């Protein structure tokens, strides 16, 4: 099996990040236009709290937006990697897919576990991501936790065709 290496995975991540950034930018611009051109007027309570220098409303908005962004990013990765595509747009562009130990597509639960376990790699200063450059099967920490592999799609398709032919020939 041809496992996807560190740099290919990194490039896929960069592509996905650019796509997500662009989507968030568009939604942000649409929201600004709606708020600016619409008949939105702040309520007297909100206006006075903001003008009094209170940061609690601003803080709550930032926390809410951050959680919304994380949720959207989680859904992007989990839904794409558990779909029949087995990959995000960035991974598809580079011809790699994410599979379980039996070369099957991931369940939504496993794809979610894979996504959220990436937080451990962030906490330990990204060492978990760098592991993909040094492990035998090119697995990062989140792959080891979720028991997943990132592999070359053409190689996987070839192996699956061979298995199907052997199964049909019996």
PDB file of C-alpha atoms in Angstrom:
ATOM      1  CA  UNK A   1       0.000   0.000   0.000  1.00  0.00           C
ATOM      2  CA  UNK A   2       1.286   3.442  -0.886  1.00  0.00           C
ATOM      3  CA  UNK A   3       0.764   5.723   2.113  1.00  0.00           C
ATOM      4  CA  UNK A   4       0.539   9.478   1.627  1.00  0.00           C
ATOM      5  CA  UNK A   5       3.568  11.246   3.028  1.00  0.00           C
ATOM      6  CA  UNK A   6       3.885  14.287   5.248  1.00  0.00           C
ATOM      7  CA  UNK A   7       4.308  16.891   2.497  1.00  0.00           C
ATOM      8  CA  UNK A   8       1.428  15.631   0.375  1.00  0.00           C
ATOM      9  CA  UNK A   9      -0.823  15.687   3.443  1.00  0.00           C
ATOM     10  CA  UNK A  10       0.415  19.164   4.339  1.00  0.00           C
ATOM     11  CA  UNK A  11      -0.354  20.473   0.858  1.00  0.00           C
ATOM     12  CA  UNK A  12      -3.852  18.940   1.048  1.00  0.00           C
ATOM     13  CA  UNK A  13      -4.352  20.710   4.387  1.00  0.00           C
ATOM     14  CA  UNK A  14      -3.258  24.027   2.867  1.00  0.00           C
ATOM     15  CA  UNK A  15      -5.714  23.595  -0.022  1.00  0.00           C
ATOM     16  CA  UNK A  16      -8.540  22.778   2.402  1.00  0.00           C
ATOM     17  CA  UNK A  17      -7.613  25.751   4.603  1.00  0.00           C
ATOM     18  CA  UNK A  18      -7.714  28.110   1.619  1.00  0.00           C
ATOM     19  CA  UNK A  19     -11.113  26.762   0.580  1.00  0.00           C
ATOM     20  CA  UNK A  20     -12.521  27.139   4.101  1.00  0.00           C
ATOM     21  CA  UNK A  21     -10.998  30.621   4.450  1.00  0.00           C
ATOM     22  CA  UNK A  22     -12.618  31.675   1.180  1.00  0.00           C
ATOM     23  CA  UNK A  23     -16.019  30.271   2.213  1.00  0.00           C
ATOM     24  CA  UNK A  24     -15.839  32.017   5.594  1.00  0.00           C
ATOM     25  CA  UNK A  25     -14.777  35.239   3.848  1.00  0.00           C
ATOM     26  CA  UNK A  26     -17.781  35.114   1.517  1.00  0.00           C
ATOM     27  CA  UNK A  27     -20.212  34.401   4.366  1.00  0.00           C
ATOM     28  CA  UNK A  28     -18.612  37.182   6.403  1.00  0.00           C
ATOM     29  CA  UNK A  29     -18.960  39.673   3.573  1.00  0.00           C
ATOM     30  CA  UNK A  30     -22.576  38.662   3.013  1.00  0.00           C
ATOM     31  CA  UNK A  31     -23.259  39.131   6.729  1.00  0.00           C
ATOM     32  CA  UNK A  32     -21.633  42.586   6.696  1.00  0.00           C
ATOM     33  CA  UNK A  33     -23.701  43.626   3.673  1.00  0.00           C
ATOM     34  CA  UNK A  34     -26.913  42.380   5.298  1.00  0.00           C
ATOM     35  CA  UNK A  35     -26.114  44.227   8.532  1.00  0.00           C
ATOM     36  CA  UNK A  36     -25.039  47.395   6.719  1.00  0.00           C
ATOM     37  CA  UNK A  37     -27.775  47.627   4.086  1.00  0.00           C
ATOM     38  CA  UNK A  38     -30.556  46.096   6.145  1.00  0.00           C
ATOM     39  CA  UNK A  39     -32.767  47.897   8.581  1.00  0.00           C
ATOM     40  CA  UNK A  40     -30.670  46.617  11.479  1.00  0.00           C
ATOM     41  CA  UNK A  41     -30.566  49.023  14.356  1.00  0.00           C
ATOM     42  CA  UNK A  42     -28.946  48.030  17.645  1.00  0.00           C
ATOM     43  CA  UNK A  43     -31.306  47.792  20.564  1.00  0.00           C
ATOM     44  CA  UNK A  44     -30.875  50.494  23.231  1.00  0.00           C
ATOM     45  CA  UNK A  45     -29.605  47.878  25.713  1.00  0.00           C
ATOM     46  CA  UNK A  46     -26.972  46.549  23.303  1.00  0.00           C
ATOM     47  CA  UNK A  47     -25.966  50.049  22.277  1.00  0.00           C
ATOM     48  CA  UNK A  48     -25.483  51.240  25.840  1.00  0.00           C
ATOM     49  CA  UNK A  49     -23.546  48.147  26.868  1.00  0.00           C
ATOM     50  CA  UNK A  50     -21.148  48.565  23.970  1.00  0.00           C
ATOM     51  CA  UNK A  51     -20.756  52.287  24.474  1.00  0.00           C
ATOM     52  CA  UNK A  52     -20.147  51.803  28.203  1.00  0.00           C
ATOM     53  CA  UNK A  53     -17.017  49.849  27.355  1.00  0.00           C
ATOM     54  CA  UNK A  54     -18.374  46.470  28.396  1.00  0.00           C
ATOM     55  CA  UNK A  55     -16.478  43.698  26.682  1.00  0.00           C
ATOM     56  CA  UNK A  56     -18.758  40.869  27.717  1.00  0.00           C
ATOM     57  CA  UNK A  57     -21.021  41.116  24.661  1.00  0.00           C
ATOM     58  CA  UNK A  58     -18.057  41.343  22.314  1.00  0.00           C
ATOM     59  CA  UNK A  59     -16.403  38.405  24.074  1.00  0.00           C
ATOM     60  CA  UNK A  60     -19.545  36.293  23.799  1.00  0.00           C
ATOM     61  CA  UNK A  61     -19.835  37.121  20.096  1.00  0.00           C
ATOM     62  CA  UNK A  62     -16.198  36.126  19.504  1.00  0.00           C
ATOM     63  CA  UNK A  63     -16.633  32.866  21.440  1.00  0.00           C
ATOM     64  CA  UNK A  64     -19.852  32.119  19.574  1.00  0.00           C
ATOM     65  CA  UNK A  65     -18.228  32.809  16.214  1.00  0.00           C
ATOM     66  CA  UNK A  66     -15.209  30.667  17.110  1.00  0.00           C
ATOM     67  CA  UNK A  67     -17.424  27.743  18.121  1.00  0.00           C
ATOM     68  CA  UNK A  68     -19.472  28.164  14.946  1.00  0.00           C
ATOM     69  CA  UNK A  69     -16.284  28.130  12.840  1.00  0.00           C
ATOM     70  CA  UNK A  70     -14.938  25.023  14.607  1.00  0.00           C
ATOM     71  CA  UNK A  71     -18.271  23.304  14.093  1.00  0.00           C
ATOM     72  CA  UNK A  72     -18.295  24.140  10.390  1.00  0.00           C
ATOM     73  CA  UNK A  73     -14.698  22.969   9.941  1.00  0.00           C
ATOM     74  CA  UNK A  74     -15.422  19.731  11.852  1.00  0.00           C
ATOM     75  CA  UNK A  75     -18.454  19.049   9.652  1.00  0.00           C
ATOM     76  CA  UNK A  76     -16.438  19.743   6.501  1.00  0.00           C
ATOM     77  CA  UNK A  77     -13.726  17.241   7.439  1.00  0.00           C
ATOM     78  CA  UNK A  78     -15.992  14.604   9.013  1.00  0.00           C
ATOM     79  CA  UNK A  79     -18.643  14.680   6.277  1.00  0.00           C
ATOM     80  CA  UNK A  80     -16.145  14.690   3.407  1.00  0.00           C
ATOM     81  CA  UNK A  81     -13.915  11.948   4.843  1.00  0.00           C
ATOM     82  CA  UNK A  82     -16.906   9.734   5.710  1.00  0.00           C
ATOM     83  CA  UNK A  83     -18.514  10.248   2.293  1.00  0.00           C
ATOM     84  CA  UNK A  84     -18.030   7.972  -0.701  1.00  0.00           C
ATOM     85  CA  UNK A  85     -15.214  10.343  -1.752  1.00  0.00           C
ATOM     86  CA  UNK A  86     -13.227   9.354   1.374  1.00  0.00           C
ATOM     87  CA  UNK A  87     -11.429  12.680   1.170  1.00  0.00           C
ATOM     88  CA  UNK A  88     -11.653  16.427   1.503  1.00  0.00           C
ATOM     89  CA  UNK A  89     -11.306  18.599  -1.586  1.00  0.00           C
ATOM     90  CA  UNK A  90      -7.606  19.108  -0.858  1.00  0.00           C
ATOM     91  CA  UNK A  91      -6.992  15.379  -0.562  1.00  0.00           C
ATOM     92  CA  UNK A  92      -9.005  14.686  -3.727  1.00  0.00           C
ATOM     93  CA  UNK A  93      -6.902  17.257  -5.604  1.00  0.00           C
ATOM     94  CA  UNK A  94      -3.774  15.323  -4.643  1.00  0.00           C
ATOM     95  CA  UNK A  95      -5.242  11.858  -5.238  1.00  0.00           C
ATOM     96  CA  UNK A  96      -5.232  10.668  -1.634  1.00  0.00           C
ATOM     97  CA  UNK A  97      -8.027   9.260   0.533  1.00  0.00           C
ATOM     98  CA  UNK A  98      -8.615   8.336   4.181  1.00  0.00           C
ATOM     99  CA  UNK A  99      -9.567   4.751   4.981  1.00  0.00           C
ATOM    100  CA  UNK A 100      -9.904   2.475   7.994  1.00  0.00           C
ATOM    101  CA  UNK A 101      -7.753  -0.591   8.671  1.00  0.00           C
ATOM    102  CA  UNK A 102      -9.863  -2.629   6.200  1.00  0.00           C
ATOM    103  CA  UNK A 103      -9.536  -0.030   3.397  1.00  0.00           C
ATOM    104  CA  UNK A 104     -13.193   0.957   3.818  1.00  0.00           C
ATOM    105  CA  UNK A 105     -14.561   4.462   4.019  1.00  0.00           C
ATOM    106  CA  UNK A 106     -14.779   5.931   7.496  1.00  0.00           C
ATOM    107  CA  UNK A 107     -17.969   6.146   9.493  1.00  0.00           C
ATOM    108  CA  UNK A 108     -19.007   9.648  10.490  1.00  0.00           C
ATOM    109  CA  UNK A 109     -18.112   8.799  14.093  1.00  0.00           C
ATOM    110  CA  UNK A 110     -14.594   7.662  13.199  1.00  0.00           C
ATOM    111  CA  UNK A 111     -14.073  10.675  10.938  1.00  0.00           C
ATOM    112  CA  UNK A 112     -15.229  12.905  13.821  1.00  0.00           C
ATOM    113  CA  UNK A 113     -12.875  11.173  16.266  1.00  0.00           C
ATOM    114  CA  UNK A 114     -10.061  11.641  13.751  1.00  0.00           C
ATOM    115  CA  UNK A 115     -10.821  15.353  13.449  1.00  0.00           C
ATOM    116  CA  UNK A 116     -11.175  16.098  17.181  1.00  0.00           C
ATOM    117  CA  UNK A 117      -8.086  14.072  18.104  1.00  0.00           C
ATOM    118  CA  UNK A 118      -6.067  16.570  16.057  1.00  0.00           C
ATOM    119  CA  UNK A 119      -6.437  18.865  19.074  1.00  0.00           C
ATOM    120  CA  UNK A 120      -3.963  16.622  20.911  1.00  0.00           C
ATOM    121  CA  UNK A 121      -1.378  17.334  18.227  1.00  0.00           C
ATOM    122  CA  UNK A 122      -1.967  21.052  18.626  1.00  0.00           C
ATOM    123  CA  UNK A 123      -1.609  20.795  22.409  1.00  0.00           C
ATOM    124  CA  UNK A 124       1.726  18.982  22.099  1.00  0.00           C
ATOM    125  CA  UNK A 125       3.113  21.656  19.780  1.00  0.00           C
ATOM    126  CA  UNK A 126       2.205  19.916  16.493  1.00  0.00           C
ATOM    127  CA  UNK A 127       4.423  16.897  17.184  1.00  0.00           C
ATOM    128  CA  UNK A 128       1.442  14.639  16.442  1.00  0.00           C
ATOM    129  CA  UNK A 129       1.272  15.979  12.886  1.00  0.00           C
ATOM    130  CA  UNK A 130       5.027  15.673  12.353  1.00  0.00           C
ATOM    131  CA  UNK A 131       4.796  11.997  13.311  1.00  0.00           C
ATOM    132  CA  UNK A 132       3.408  11.320   9.817  1.00  0.00           C
ATOM    133  CA  UNK A 133       6.895  11.939   8.441  1.00  0.00           C
ATOM    134  CA  UNK A 134       8.455   9.232  10.611  1.00  0.00           C
ATOM    135  CA  UNK A 135       5.958   6.414  11.197  1.00  0.00           C
ATOM    136  CA  UNK A 136       6.091   3.311   8.982  1.00  0.00           C
ATOM    137  CA  UNK A 137       2.577   3.813   7.599  1.00  0.00           C
ATOM    138  CA  UNK A 138       2.850   7.618   7.509  1.00  0.00           C
ATOM    139  CA  UNK A 139       0.296   7.973  10.322  1.00  0.00           C
ATOM    140  CA  UNK A 140      -0.070  11.125  12.384  1.00  0.00           C
ATOM    141  CA  UNK A 141      -1.222  10.911  16.000  1.00  0.00           C
ATOM    142  CA  UNK A 142      -4.880  11.408  15.028  1.00  0.00           C
ATOM    143  CA  UNK A 143      -4.575   8.526  12.545  1.00  0.00           C
ATOM    144  CA  UNK A 144      -3.159   6.246  15.219  1.00  0.00           C
ATOM    145  CA  UNK A 145      -5.963   7.201  17.615  1.00  0.00           C
ATOM    146  CA  UNK A 146      -8.734   6.729  15.034  1.00  0.00           C
ATOM    147  CA  UNK A 147      -7.003   3.740  13.350  1.00  0.00           C
ATOM    148  CA  UNK A 148      -7.039   5.412   9.944  1.00  0.00           C
ATOM    149  CA  UNK A 149      -4.651   5.630   7.013  1.00  0.00           C
ATOM    150  CA  UNK A 150      -4.157   8.226   4.297  1.00  0.00           C
ATOM    151  CA  UNK A 151      -3.340   6.369   1.084  1.00  0.00           C
ATOM    152  CA  UNK A 152      -2.923   6.931  -2.627  1.00  0.00           C
ATOM    153  CA  UNK A 153      -6.341   6.605  -4.274  1.00  0.00           C
ATOM    154  CA  UNK A 154      -5.081   4.921  -7.468  1.00  0.00           C
ATOM    155  CA  UNK A 155      -3.168   2.327  -5.460  1.00  0.00           C
ATOM    156  CA  UNK A 156      -6.228   1.671  -3.281  1.00  0.00           C
ATOM    157  CA  UNK A 157      -8.499   1.337  -6.324  1.00  0.00           C
ATOM    158  CA  UNK A 158      -6.065  -1.158  -7.869  1.00  0.00           C
ATOM    159  CA  UNK A 159      -5.939  -3.255  -4.682  1.00  0.00           C
ATOM    160  CA  UNK A 160      -9.734  -3.225  -4.342  1.00  0.00           C
ATOM    161  CA  UNK A 161     -10.150  -4.278  -8.010  1.00  0.00           C
ATOM    162  CA  UNK A 162      -7.683  -7.130  -7.488  1.00  0.00           C
ATOM    163  CA  UNK A 163      -9.547  -8.273  -4.377  1.00  0.00           C
ATOM    164  CA  UNK A 164     -12.873  -8.133  -6.222  1.00  0.00           C
ATOM    165  CA  UNK A 165     -11.474 -10.161  -9.138  1.00  0.00           C
ATOM    166  CA  UNK A 166     -10.056 -12.799  -6.795  1.00  0.00           C
ATOM    167  CA  UNK A 167     -13.397 -12.931  -4.971  1.00  0.00           C
ATOM    168  CA  UNK A 168     -15.305 -13.297  -8.252  1.00  0.00           C
ATOM    169  CA  UNK A 169     -12.914 -15.952  -9.514  1.00  0.00           C
ATOM    170  CA  UNK A 170     -13.529 -18.279  -6.590  1.00  0.00           C
TER     171      UNK A 170
END
